[in-house]
Short mmCIF file of C-alpha atoms in Angstrom, two decimals:
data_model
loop_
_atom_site.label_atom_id
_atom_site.label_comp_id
_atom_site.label_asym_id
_atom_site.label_seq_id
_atom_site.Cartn_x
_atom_site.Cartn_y
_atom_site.Cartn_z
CA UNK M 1 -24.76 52.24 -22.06
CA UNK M 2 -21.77 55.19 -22.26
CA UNK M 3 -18.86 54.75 -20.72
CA UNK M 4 -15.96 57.07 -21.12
CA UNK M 5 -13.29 54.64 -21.42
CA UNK M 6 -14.84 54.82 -25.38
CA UNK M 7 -12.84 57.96 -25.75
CA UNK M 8 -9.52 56.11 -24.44
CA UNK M 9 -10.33 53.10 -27.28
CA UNK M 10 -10.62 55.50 -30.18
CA UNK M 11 -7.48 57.70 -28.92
CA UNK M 12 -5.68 53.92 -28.88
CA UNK M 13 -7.05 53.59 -32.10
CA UNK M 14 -5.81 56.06 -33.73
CA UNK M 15 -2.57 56.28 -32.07
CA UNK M 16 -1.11 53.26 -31.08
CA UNK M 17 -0.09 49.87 -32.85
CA UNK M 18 0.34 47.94 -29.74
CA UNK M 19 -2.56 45.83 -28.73
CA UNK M 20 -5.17 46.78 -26.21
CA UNK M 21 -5.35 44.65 -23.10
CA UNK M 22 -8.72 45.55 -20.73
CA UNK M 23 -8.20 44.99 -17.28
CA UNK M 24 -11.13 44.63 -14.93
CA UNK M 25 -13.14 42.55 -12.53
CA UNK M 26 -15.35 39.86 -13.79
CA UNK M 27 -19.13 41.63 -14.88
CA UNK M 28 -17.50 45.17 -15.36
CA UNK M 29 -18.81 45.29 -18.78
CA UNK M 30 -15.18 44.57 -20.66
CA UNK M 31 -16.71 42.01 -23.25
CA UNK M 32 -19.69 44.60 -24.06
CA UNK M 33 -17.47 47.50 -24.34
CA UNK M 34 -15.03 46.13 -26.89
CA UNK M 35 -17.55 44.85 -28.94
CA UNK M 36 -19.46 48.34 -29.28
CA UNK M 37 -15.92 49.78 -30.11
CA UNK M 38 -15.40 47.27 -32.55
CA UNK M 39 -18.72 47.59 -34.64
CA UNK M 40 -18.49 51.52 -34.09
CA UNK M 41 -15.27 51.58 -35.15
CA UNK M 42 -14.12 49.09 -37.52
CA UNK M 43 -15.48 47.50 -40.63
CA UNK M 44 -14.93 43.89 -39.50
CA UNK M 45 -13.97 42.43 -36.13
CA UNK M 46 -13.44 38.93 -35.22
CA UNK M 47 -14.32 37.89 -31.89
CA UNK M 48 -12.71 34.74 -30.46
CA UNK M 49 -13.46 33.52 -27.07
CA UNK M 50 -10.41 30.87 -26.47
CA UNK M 51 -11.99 29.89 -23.06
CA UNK M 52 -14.67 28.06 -25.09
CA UNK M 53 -12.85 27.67 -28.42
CA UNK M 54 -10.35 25.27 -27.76
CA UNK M 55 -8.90 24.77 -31.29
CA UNK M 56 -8.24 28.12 -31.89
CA UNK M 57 -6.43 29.02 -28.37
CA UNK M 58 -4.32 25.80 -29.23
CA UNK M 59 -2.96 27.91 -32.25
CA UNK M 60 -0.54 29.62 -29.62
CA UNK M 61 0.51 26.55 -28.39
CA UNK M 62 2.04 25.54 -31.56
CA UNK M 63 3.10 29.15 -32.98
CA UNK M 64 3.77 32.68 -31.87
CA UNK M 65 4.28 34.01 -35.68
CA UNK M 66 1.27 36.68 -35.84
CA UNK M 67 1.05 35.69 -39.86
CA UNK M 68 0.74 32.20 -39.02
CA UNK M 69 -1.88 32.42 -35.95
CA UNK M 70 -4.09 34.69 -38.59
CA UNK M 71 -3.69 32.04 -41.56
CA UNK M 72 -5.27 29.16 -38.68
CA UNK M 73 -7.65 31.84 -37.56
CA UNK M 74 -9.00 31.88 -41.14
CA UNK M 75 -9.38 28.35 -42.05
CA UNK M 76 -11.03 27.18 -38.76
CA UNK M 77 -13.22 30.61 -38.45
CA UNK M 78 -13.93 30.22 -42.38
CA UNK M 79 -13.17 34.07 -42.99
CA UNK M 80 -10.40 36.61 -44.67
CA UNK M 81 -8.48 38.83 -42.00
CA UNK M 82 -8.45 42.12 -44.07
CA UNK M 83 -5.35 43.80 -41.82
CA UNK M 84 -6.48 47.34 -43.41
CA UNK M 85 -10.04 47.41 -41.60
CA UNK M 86 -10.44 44.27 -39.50
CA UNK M 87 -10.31 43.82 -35.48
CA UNK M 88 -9.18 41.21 -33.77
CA UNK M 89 -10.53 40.72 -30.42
CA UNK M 90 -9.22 38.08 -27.81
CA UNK M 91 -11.87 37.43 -25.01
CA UNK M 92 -10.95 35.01 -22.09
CA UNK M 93 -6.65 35.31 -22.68
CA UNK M 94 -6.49 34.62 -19.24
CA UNK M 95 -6.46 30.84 -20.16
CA UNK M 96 -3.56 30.84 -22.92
CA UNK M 97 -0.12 32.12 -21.69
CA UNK M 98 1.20 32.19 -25.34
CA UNK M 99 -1.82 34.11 -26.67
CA UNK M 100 -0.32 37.00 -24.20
CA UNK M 101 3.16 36.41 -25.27
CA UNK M 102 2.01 36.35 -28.84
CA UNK M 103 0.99 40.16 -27.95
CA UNK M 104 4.59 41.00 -28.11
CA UNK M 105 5.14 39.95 -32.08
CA UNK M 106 1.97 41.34 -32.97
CA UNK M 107 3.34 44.33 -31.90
CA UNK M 108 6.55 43.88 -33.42
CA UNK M 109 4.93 42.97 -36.58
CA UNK M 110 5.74 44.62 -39.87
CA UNK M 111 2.11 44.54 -40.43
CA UNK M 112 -0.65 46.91 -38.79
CA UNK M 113 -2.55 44.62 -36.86
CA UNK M 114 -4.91 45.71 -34.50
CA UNK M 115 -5.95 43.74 -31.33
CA UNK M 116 -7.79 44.13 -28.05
CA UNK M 117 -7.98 41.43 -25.15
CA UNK M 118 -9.79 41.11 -22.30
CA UNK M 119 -10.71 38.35 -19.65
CA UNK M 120 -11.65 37.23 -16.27
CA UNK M 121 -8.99 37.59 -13.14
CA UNK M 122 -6.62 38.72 -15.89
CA UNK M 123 -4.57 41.13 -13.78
CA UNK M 124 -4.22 38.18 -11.37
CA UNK M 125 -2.74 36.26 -14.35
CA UNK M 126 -0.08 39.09 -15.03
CA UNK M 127 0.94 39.28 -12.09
CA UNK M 128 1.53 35.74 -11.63
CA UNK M 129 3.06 35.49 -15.38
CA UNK M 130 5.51 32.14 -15.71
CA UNK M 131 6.68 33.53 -18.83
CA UNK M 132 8.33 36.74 -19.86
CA UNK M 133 5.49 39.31 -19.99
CA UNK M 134 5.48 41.74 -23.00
CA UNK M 135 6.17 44.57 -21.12
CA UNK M 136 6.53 47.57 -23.26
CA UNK M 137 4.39 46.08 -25.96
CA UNK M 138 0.78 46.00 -24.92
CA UNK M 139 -0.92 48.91 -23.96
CA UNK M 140 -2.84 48.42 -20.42
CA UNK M 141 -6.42 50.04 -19.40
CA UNK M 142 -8.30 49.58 -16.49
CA UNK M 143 -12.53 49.24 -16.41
CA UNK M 144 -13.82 49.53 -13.24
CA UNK M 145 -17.67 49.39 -12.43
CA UNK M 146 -20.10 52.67 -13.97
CA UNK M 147 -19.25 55.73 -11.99
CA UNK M 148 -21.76 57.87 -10.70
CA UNK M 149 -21.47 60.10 -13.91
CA UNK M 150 -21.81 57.25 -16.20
CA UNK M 151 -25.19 56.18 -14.16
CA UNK M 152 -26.35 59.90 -14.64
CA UNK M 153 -25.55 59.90 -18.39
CA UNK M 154 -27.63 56.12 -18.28
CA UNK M 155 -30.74 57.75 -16.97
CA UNK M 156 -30.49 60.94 -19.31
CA UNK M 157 -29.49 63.72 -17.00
CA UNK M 158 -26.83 65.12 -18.80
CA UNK M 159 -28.33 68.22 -18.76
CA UNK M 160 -28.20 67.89 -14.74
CA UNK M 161 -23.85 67.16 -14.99
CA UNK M 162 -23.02 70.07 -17.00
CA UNK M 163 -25.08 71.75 -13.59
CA UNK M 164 -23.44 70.06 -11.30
CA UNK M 165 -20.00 71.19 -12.69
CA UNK M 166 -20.75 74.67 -13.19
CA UNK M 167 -21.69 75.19 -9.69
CA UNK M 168 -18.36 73.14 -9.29
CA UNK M 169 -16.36 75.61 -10.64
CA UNK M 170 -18.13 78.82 -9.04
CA UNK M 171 -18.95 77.12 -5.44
CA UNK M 172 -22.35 78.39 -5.53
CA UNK M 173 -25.31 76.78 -4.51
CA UNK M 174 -27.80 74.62 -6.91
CA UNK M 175 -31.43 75.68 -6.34
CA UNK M 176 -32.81 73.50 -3.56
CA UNK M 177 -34.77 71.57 -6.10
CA UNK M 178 -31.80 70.26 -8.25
CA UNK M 179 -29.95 69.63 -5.15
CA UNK M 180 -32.74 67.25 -3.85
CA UNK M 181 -33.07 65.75 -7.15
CA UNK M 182 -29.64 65.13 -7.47
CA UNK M 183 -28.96 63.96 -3.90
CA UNK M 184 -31.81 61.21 -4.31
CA UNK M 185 -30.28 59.71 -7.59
CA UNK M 186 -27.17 59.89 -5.48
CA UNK M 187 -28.44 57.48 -2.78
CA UNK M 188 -29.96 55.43 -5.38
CA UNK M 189 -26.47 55.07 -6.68
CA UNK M 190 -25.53 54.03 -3.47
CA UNK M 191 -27.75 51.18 -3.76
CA UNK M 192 -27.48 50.22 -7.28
CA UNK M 193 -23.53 50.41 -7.39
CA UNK M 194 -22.04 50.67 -10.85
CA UNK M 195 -22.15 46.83 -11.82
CA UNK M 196 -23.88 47.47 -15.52
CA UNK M 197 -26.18 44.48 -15.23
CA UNK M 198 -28.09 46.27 -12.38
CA UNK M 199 -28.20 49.79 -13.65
CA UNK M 200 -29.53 48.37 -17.08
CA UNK M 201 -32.15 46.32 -14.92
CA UNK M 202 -32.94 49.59 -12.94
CA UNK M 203 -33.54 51.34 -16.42
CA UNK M 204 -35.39 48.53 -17.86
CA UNK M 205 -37.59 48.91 -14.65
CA UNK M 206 -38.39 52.29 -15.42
CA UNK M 207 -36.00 54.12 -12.69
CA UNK M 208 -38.39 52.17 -10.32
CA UNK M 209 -35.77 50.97 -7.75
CA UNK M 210 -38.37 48.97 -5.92
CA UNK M 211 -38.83 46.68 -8.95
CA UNK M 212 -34.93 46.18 -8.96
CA UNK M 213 -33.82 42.46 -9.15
CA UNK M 214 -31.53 42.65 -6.38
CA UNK M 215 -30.52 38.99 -6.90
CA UNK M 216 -28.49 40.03 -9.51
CA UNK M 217 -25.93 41.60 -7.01
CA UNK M 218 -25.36 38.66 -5.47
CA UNK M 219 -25.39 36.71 -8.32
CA UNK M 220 -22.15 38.40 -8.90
CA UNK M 221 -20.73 37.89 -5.56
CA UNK M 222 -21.16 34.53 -6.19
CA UNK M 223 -19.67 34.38 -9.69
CA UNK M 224 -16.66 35.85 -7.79
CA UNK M 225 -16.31 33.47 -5.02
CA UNK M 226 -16.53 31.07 -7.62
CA UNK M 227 -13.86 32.08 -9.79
CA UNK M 228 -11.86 32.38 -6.38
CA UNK M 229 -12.30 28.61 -6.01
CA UNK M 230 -11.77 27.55 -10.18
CA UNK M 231 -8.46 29.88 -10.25
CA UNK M 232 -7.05 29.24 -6.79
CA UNK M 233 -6.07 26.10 -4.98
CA UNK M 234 -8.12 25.20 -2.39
CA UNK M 235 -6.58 26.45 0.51
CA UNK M 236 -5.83 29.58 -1.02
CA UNK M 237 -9.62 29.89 -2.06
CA UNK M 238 -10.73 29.88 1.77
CA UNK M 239 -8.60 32.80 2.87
CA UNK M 240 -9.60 34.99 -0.49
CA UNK M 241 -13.08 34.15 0.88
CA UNK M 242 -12.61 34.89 4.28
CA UNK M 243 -10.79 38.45 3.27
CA UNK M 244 -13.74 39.21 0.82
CA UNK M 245 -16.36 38.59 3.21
CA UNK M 246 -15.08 40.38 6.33
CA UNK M 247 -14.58 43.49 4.22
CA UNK M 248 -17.94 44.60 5.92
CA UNK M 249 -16.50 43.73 9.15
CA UNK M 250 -13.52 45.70 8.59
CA UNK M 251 -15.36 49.07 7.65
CA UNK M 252 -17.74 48.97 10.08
CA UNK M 253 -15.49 49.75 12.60
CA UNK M 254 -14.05 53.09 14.20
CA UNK M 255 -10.82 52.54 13.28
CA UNK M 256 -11.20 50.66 10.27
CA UNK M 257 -7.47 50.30 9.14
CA UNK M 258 -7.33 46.45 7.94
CA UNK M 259 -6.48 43.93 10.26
CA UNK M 260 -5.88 40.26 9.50
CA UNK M 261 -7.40 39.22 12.53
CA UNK M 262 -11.05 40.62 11.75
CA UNK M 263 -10.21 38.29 9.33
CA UNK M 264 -9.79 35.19 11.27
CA UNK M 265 -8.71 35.39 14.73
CA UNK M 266 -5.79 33.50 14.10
CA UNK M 267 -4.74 35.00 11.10
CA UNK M 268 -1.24 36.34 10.56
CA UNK M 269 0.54 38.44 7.90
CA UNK M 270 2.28 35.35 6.05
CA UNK M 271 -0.75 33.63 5.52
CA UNK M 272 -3.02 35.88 4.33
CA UNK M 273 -0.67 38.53 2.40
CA UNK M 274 -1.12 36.57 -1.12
CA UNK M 275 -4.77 36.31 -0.77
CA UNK M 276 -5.17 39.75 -0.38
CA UNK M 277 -2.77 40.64 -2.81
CA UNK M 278 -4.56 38.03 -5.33
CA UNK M 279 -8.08 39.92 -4.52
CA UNK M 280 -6.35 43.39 -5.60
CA UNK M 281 -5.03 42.02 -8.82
CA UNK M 282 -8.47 40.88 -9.34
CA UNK M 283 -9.74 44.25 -8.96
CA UNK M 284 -12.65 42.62 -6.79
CA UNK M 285 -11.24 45.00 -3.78
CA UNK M 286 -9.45 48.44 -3.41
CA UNK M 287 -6.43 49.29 -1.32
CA UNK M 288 -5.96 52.66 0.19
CA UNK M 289 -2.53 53.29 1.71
CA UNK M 290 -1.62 55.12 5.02
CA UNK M 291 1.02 58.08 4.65
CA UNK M 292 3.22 59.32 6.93
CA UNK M 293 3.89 62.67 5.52
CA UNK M 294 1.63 64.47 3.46
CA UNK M 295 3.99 65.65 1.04
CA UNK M 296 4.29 64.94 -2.78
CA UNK M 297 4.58 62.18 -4.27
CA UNK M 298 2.68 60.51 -1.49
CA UNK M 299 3.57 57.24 -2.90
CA UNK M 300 7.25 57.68 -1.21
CA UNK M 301 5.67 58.36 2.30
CA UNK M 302 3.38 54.75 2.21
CA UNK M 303 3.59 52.71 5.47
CA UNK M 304 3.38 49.27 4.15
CA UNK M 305 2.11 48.27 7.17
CA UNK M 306 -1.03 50.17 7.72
CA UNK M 307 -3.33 50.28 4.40
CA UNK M 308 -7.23 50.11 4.38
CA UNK M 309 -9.45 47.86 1.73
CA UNK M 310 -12.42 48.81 0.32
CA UNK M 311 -14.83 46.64 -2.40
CA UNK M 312 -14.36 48.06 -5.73
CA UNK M 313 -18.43 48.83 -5.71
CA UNK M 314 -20.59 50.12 -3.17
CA UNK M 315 -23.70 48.47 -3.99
CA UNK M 316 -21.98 45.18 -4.06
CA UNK M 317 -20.76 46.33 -0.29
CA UNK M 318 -24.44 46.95 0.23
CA UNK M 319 -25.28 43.16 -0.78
CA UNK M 320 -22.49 41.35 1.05
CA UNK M 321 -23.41 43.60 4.12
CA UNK M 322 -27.05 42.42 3.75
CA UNK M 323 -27.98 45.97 4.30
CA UNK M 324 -32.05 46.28 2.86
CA UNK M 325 -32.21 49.48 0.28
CA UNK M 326 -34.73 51.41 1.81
CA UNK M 327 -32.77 51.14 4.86
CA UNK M 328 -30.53 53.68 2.70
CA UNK M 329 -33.13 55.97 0.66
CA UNK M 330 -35.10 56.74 3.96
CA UNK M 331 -31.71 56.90 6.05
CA UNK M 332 -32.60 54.74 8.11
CA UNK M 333 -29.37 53.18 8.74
CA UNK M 334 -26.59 56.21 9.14
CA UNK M 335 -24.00 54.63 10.71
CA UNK M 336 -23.86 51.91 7.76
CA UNK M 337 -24.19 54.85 5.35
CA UNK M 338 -20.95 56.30 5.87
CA UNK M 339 -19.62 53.22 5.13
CA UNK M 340 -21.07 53.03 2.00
CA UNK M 341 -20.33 56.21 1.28
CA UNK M 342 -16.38 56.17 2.03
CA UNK M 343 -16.77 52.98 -0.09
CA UNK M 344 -18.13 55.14 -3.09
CA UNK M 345 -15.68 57.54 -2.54
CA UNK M 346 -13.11 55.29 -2.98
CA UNK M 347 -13.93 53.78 -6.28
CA UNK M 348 -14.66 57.29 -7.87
CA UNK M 349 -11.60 58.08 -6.49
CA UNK M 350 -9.66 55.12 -7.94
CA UNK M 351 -10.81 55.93 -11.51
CA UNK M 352 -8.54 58.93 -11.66
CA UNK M 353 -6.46 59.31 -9.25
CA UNK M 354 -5.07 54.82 -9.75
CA UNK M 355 -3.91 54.82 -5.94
CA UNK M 356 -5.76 55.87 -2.84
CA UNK M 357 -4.13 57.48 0.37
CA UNK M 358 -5.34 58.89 3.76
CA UNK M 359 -3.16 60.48 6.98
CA UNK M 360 -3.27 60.19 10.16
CA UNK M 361 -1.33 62.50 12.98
CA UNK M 362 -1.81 62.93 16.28
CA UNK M 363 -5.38 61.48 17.18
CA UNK M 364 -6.84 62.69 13.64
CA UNK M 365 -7.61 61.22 10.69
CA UNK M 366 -8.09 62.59 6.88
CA UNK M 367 -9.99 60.27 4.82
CA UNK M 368 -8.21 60.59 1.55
CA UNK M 369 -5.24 62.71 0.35
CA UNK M 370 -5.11 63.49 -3.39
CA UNK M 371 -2.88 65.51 -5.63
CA UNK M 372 -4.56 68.41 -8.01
CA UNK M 373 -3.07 70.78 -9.45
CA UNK M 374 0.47 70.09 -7.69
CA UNK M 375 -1.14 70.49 -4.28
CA UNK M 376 -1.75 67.95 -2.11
CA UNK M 377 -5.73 68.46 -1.26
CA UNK M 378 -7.05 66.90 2.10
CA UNK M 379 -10.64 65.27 1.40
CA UNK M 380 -12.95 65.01 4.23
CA UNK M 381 -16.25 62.66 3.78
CA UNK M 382 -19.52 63.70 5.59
CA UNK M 383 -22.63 61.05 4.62
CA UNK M 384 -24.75 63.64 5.93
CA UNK M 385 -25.44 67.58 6.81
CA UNK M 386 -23.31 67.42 9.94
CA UNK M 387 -19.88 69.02 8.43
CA UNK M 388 -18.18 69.28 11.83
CA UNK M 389 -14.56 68.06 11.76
CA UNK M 390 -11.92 69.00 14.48
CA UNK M 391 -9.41 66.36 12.19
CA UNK M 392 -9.83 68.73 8.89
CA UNK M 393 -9.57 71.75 11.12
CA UNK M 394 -6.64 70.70 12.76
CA UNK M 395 -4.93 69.83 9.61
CA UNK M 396 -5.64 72.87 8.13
CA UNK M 397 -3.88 74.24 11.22
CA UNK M 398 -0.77 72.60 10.92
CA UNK M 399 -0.08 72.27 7.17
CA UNK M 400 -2.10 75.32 5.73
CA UNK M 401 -3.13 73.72 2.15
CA UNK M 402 -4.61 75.68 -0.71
CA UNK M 403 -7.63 74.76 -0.05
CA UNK M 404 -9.61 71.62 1.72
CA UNK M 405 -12.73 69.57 0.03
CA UNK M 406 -15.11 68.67 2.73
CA UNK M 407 -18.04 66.41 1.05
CA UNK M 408 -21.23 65.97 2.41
CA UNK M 409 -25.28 65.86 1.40
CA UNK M 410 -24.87 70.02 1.77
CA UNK M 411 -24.78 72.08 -0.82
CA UNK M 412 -21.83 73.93 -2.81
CA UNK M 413 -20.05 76.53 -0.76
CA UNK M 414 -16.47 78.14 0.13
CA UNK M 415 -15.73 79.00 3.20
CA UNK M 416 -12.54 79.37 5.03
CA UNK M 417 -10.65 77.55 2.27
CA UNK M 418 -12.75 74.38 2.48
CA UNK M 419 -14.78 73.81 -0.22
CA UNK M 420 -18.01 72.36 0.05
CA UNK M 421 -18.58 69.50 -2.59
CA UNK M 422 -21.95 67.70 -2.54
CA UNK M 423 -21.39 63.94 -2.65
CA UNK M 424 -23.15 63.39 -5.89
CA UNK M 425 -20.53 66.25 -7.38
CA UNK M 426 -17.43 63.68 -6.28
CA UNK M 427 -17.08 63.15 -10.13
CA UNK M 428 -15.99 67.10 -10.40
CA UNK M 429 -13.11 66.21 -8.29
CA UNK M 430 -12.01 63.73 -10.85
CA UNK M 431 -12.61 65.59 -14.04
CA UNK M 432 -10.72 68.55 -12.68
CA UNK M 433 -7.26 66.54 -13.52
CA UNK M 434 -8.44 66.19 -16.64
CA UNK M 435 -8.63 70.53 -17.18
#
């Protein structure tokens, strides 16, 4: 399956002679990814997985010399690292602190080497480095779950984006049709969730989402709770649970800024702070900060004090919320719904944009702030037709903005300054930093 990150590898490729570390939660597709790069793009790669192959991740222990650590490579893997048109590829470097310090003389190397890394609760493992990290030296990209664009370009509708973004651009309408069609893939994305493991099981089940294997979901919920328990001490395991599981808790509720003691009722700041910060470097959960002033760059208004946390994929939120799919397709569930849908929001959002923020003044809340352009563009989410919103009209009020997104299941349309974005056209929103 596509993903667009493939355009960031070959750009690295071409460009850069640090190494390539990929940063992402566990089942994002990071070992699949680099693989296709490497047989797309390279004569040779060698992959080396040094969770499972001991002897080679003890290389590191006994030398950081990148001409060395290839020579060892060679004799145990029985092969001849041609620097010219070969890969290496590091899977797992989580486990060997030296293999990521190596990164640094690789890069400092004489010779062209070329290397990507990935591995499980890596970004936990950076920022919890004992050593010196090679800042500077290894160039850093994120994968999070499929978007919603990379699910459409899975089932073939490309033909269907390239609509969706023209009527972007002009804010007119899509024919009723198209705008049904598009809406119901939308809420089957809202089921499904970008985790590639179900969308391929979805397409190998001929779109049918009824014959879904829903298992797999939490299959990777508990594959996560695991790792929380092999990487973590034990104590420290039980409060990354307890965060991770009242996540449903905590957005089901009006005012769903996060509280520690939704939590656990006797849960305070000091205890809990490093187990939520450990479940953000493990890009299992999302952080969206609070701003006091709506003002560029937003990052210098954040009150540290007030943030909310989403799960970095909506259809694992659906899963750990226990929340049946039909209950979703037939809308049968609305209030849950927005949930999920502020939840999607937030991890198209994250793709782009790398930090979420929302505002609150007075009694009124935006949902998400984000900078286009230069401007600072109030978002408003809607999970269904009703597009009522005193908070949005009040803002506009007081801080006049060049124009307001308001998204919602209605159609495109401009009206007053707000701009009427269908929910399945979020991605728009995120390619337009690219123009």
């Amino acid at each position: 399956m596509y993903r667009k990150i493939e355009k960031d590898l070959i750009i690295w490729k071409k460009n850069s002679k640090m190494p390539l570390m990929l940063i992402g939660a566990r089942q994002t597709g990071k070992t699949y990814i680099l693989k296709k790069f490497a047989k797309d793009n390279f004569e040779n790669y060698i992959y080396i997985n040094l969770e499972k192959e001991k002897e080679i991740s003890d290389i590191f222990n006994e030398t950081l010399n990148p001409k060395e650590i290839i020579e060892k490579i060679e004799i145990l893997k029985k092969i001849n690292f041609n620097i010219e048109n070969t890969l290496l590829f590091l899977d797992e470097i989580q486990v060997n602190e030296n293999a990521i310090t190596s990164l640094k003389y690789f890069c400092e190397s004489e010779d062209n080497y070329k290397i990507v890394c990935a591995g499980s609760l890596l970004g936990v493992k950076i920022n919890r480095f004992h050593s010196s990290f090679p800042v500077g030296k290894v160039t850093i990209k994120y994968l999070y779950p499929m978007s919603f664009e990379e699910f459409l370009i899975a089932c073939q509708e490309e033909n269907l984006i390239k609509e969706i973004e023209k009527h972007y651009q002009n804010n007119e309408p899509l024919i009723a049709s198209i705008h049904s069609h598009a809406l119901d893939l939308y809420k089957k994305y809202l089921v499904l969730g970008g985790m590639p493991a179900i969308i391929k099981d979805y397409l190998n089940s001929d779109c049918d989402i009824s014959k879904v294997n829903f298992e797999l979901g939490e299959q990777i919920i508990t594959s996560y709770l695991a790792d929380m328990n092999k990487y973590t001490e034990n104590t420290e395991s039980i409060k990354n649970s307890k965060i991770y599981n009242a996540i449903p808790k905590e957005l089901a509720r009006e005012n769903n800024t996060f509280k520690y003691s939704i939590v656990d009722k006797s849960a305070r700041k000091i205890r809990y702070e490093s187990s939520l910060d450990w479940l953000l470097a493990s890009n299992m959960i999302l952080k969206c900060n609070l701003v006091e002033k709506p003002e560029s760059p937003l990052k210098a208004y954040i009150n540290t004090e007030k943030f909310k946390i989403y799960l970095s994929d909506c259809g694992l939120l659906r899963t750990l919320s226990n929340i049946e799919y039909e209950e979703i397709l037939l809308d049968k569930n609305e209030m849950y719904k927005g949930v999920l849908t502020e939840n999607y929001i937030a991890c198209e959002f994250i793709q782009t944009f790398k930090e979420l923020y929302y505002y609150t003044f007075e009694n009124y809340e935006i949902d998400f702030l984000i900078k286009l352009n230069g401007n600072i563009i109030p978002v408003e989410i809607k999970s269904g037709r009703r597009t009522t919103s005193k908070s949005l009209n009040e803002y506009i009020k007081k801080y006049n903005p060049n124009y307001s997104i308001r998204l919602s299941t209605k159609n495109f349309g401009l009206e007053n300054k707000i701009k009427s974005v269908p929910l399945y056209a979020t991605f728009c929103i995120k390619n337009e930093i690219n123009h």
